[in-house]
Short mmCIF file of C-alpha atoms in Angstrom, two decimals:
data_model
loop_
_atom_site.label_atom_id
_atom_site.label_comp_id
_atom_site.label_asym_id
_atom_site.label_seq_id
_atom_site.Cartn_x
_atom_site.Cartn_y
_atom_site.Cartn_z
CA UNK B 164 22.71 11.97 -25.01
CA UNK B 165 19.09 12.26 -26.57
CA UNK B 166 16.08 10.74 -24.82
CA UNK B 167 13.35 10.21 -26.16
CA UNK B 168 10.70 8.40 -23.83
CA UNK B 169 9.01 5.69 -24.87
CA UNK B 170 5.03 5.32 -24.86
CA UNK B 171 4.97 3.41 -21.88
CA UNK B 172 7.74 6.24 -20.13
CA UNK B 173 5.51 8.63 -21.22
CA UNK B 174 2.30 7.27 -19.88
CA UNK B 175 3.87 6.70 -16.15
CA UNK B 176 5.27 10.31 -16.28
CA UNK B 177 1.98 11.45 -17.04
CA UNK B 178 0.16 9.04 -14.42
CA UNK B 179 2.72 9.84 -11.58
CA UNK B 180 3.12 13.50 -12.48
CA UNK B 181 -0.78 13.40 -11.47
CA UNK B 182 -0.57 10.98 -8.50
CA UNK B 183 2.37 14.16 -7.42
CA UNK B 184 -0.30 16.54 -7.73
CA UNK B 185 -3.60 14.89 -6.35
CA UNK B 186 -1.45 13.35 -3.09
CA UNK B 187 2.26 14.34 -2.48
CA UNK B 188 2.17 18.12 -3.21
CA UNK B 189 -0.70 18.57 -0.45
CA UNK B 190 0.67 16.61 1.76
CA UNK B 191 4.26 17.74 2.20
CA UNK B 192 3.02 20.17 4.73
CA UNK B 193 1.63 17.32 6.79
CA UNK B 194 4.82 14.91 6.14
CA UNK B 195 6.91 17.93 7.63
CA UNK B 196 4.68 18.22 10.53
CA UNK B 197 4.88 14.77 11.11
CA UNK B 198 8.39 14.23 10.87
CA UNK B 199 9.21 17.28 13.10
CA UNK B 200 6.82 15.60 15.84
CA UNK B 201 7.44 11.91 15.88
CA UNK B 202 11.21 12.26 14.92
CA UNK B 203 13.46 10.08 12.37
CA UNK B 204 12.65 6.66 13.60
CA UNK B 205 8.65 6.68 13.30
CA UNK B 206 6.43 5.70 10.62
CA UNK B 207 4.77 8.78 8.92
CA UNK B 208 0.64 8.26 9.07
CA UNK B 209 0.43 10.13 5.92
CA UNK B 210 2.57 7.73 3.91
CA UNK B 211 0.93 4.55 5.18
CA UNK B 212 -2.28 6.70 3.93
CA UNK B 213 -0.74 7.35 0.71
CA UNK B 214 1.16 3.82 0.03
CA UNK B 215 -2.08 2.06 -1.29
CA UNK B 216 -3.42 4.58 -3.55
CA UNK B 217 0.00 5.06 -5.15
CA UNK B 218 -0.42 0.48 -5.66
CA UNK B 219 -3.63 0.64 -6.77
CA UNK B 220 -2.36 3.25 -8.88
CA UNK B 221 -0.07 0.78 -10.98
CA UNK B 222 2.90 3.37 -9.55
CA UNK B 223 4.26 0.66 -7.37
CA UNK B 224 8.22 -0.05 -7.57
CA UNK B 225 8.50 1.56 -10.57
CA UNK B 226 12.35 0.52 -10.31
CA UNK B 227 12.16 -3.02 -10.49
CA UNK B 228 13.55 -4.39 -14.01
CA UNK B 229 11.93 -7.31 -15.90
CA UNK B 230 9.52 -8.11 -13.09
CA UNK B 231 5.68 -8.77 -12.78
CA UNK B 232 6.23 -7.07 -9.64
CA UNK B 233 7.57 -3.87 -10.48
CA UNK B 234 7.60 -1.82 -13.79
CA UNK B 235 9.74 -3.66 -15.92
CA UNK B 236 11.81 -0.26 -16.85
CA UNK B 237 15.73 0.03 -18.02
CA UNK B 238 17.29 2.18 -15.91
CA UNK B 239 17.31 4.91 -18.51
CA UNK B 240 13.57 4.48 -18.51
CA UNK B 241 13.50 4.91 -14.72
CA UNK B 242 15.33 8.17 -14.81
CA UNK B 243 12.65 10.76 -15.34
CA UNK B 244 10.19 8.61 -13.28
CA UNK B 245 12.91 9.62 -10.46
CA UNK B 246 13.38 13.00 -11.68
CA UNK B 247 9.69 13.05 -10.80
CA UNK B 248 9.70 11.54 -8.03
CA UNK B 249 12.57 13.65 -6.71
CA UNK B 250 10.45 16.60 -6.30
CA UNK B 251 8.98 15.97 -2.87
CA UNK B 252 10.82 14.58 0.18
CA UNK B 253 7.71 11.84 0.95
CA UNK B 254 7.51 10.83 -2.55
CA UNK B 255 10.10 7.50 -3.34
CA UNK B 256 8.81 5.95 -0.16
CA UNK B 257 5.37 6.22 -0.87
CA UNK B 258 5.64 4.91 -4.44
CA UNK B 259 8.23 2.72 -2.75
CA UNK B 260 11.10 3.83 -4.50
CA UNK B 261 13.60 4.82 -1.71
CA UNK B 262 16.36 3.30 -0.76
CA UNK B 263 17.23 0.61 0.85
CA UNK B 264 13.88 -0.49 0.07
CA UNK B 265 14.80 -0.95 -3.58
CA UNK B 266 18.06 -2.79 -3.24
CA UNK B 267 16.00 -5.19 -0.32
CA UNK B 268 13.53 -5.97 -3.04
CA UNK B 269 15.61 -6.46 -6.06
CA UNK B 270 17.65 -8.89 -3.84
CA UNK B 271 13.72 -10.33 -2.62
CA UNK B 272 13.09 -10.48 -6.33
CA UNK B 273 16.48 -12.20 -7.29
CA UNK B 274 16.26 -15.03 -4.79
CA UNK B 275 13.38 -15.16 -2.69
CA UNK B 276 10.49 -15.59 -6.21
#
């Protein structure tokens, strides 16, 4: 099936394809290292570092539909944000795009607003 993004697709691929290169890319090194040294149940420094600029950033769950809180994207338009995104182990949680987060906040969203 043809896709054709819309302007607003394109514009976030373009902003987050940037955001991948200015902060994720040089930090997967670092993400590794700190994985390998705190283990699988600690928070990663370098994605608390990189949590705000990615908010302030307007690249903040990008997968939350018809919200002021999110995006606002279909799930078709989400796709190539995640194909993006997919690129780097550290990158859905800093744009905070992994899961469970975004089933917790789309249920937040549904009945907590």
């Amino acid at each position: 099936m043809p896709f054709d993004p819309s302007p607003k697709v394109q514009d976030l691929q373009r902003r987050l394809a940037a955001f991948m290169d200015e902060h994720i890319y040089p930090n997967e090194k670092r993400f590794l290292q700190e994985a390998e040294s705190l283990g699988p149940w600690k928070v990663y420094p370098v994605i608390e570092e990189l949590k705000p600029k990615a908010r302030a950033a307007g690249l903040w769950n990008l997968f939350l539909p018809a919200s002021e809180r999110g995006a606002g994207l279909t799930n078709l338009e989400y796709a190539p944000l995640c194909e993006i995104m997919g690129r780097s182990l550290l990158a859905p949680e800093v744009f905070n795009c992994a899961a469970p987060a975004t089933g917790n906040m789309e249920v937040l969203e549904r009945y907590a607003s």
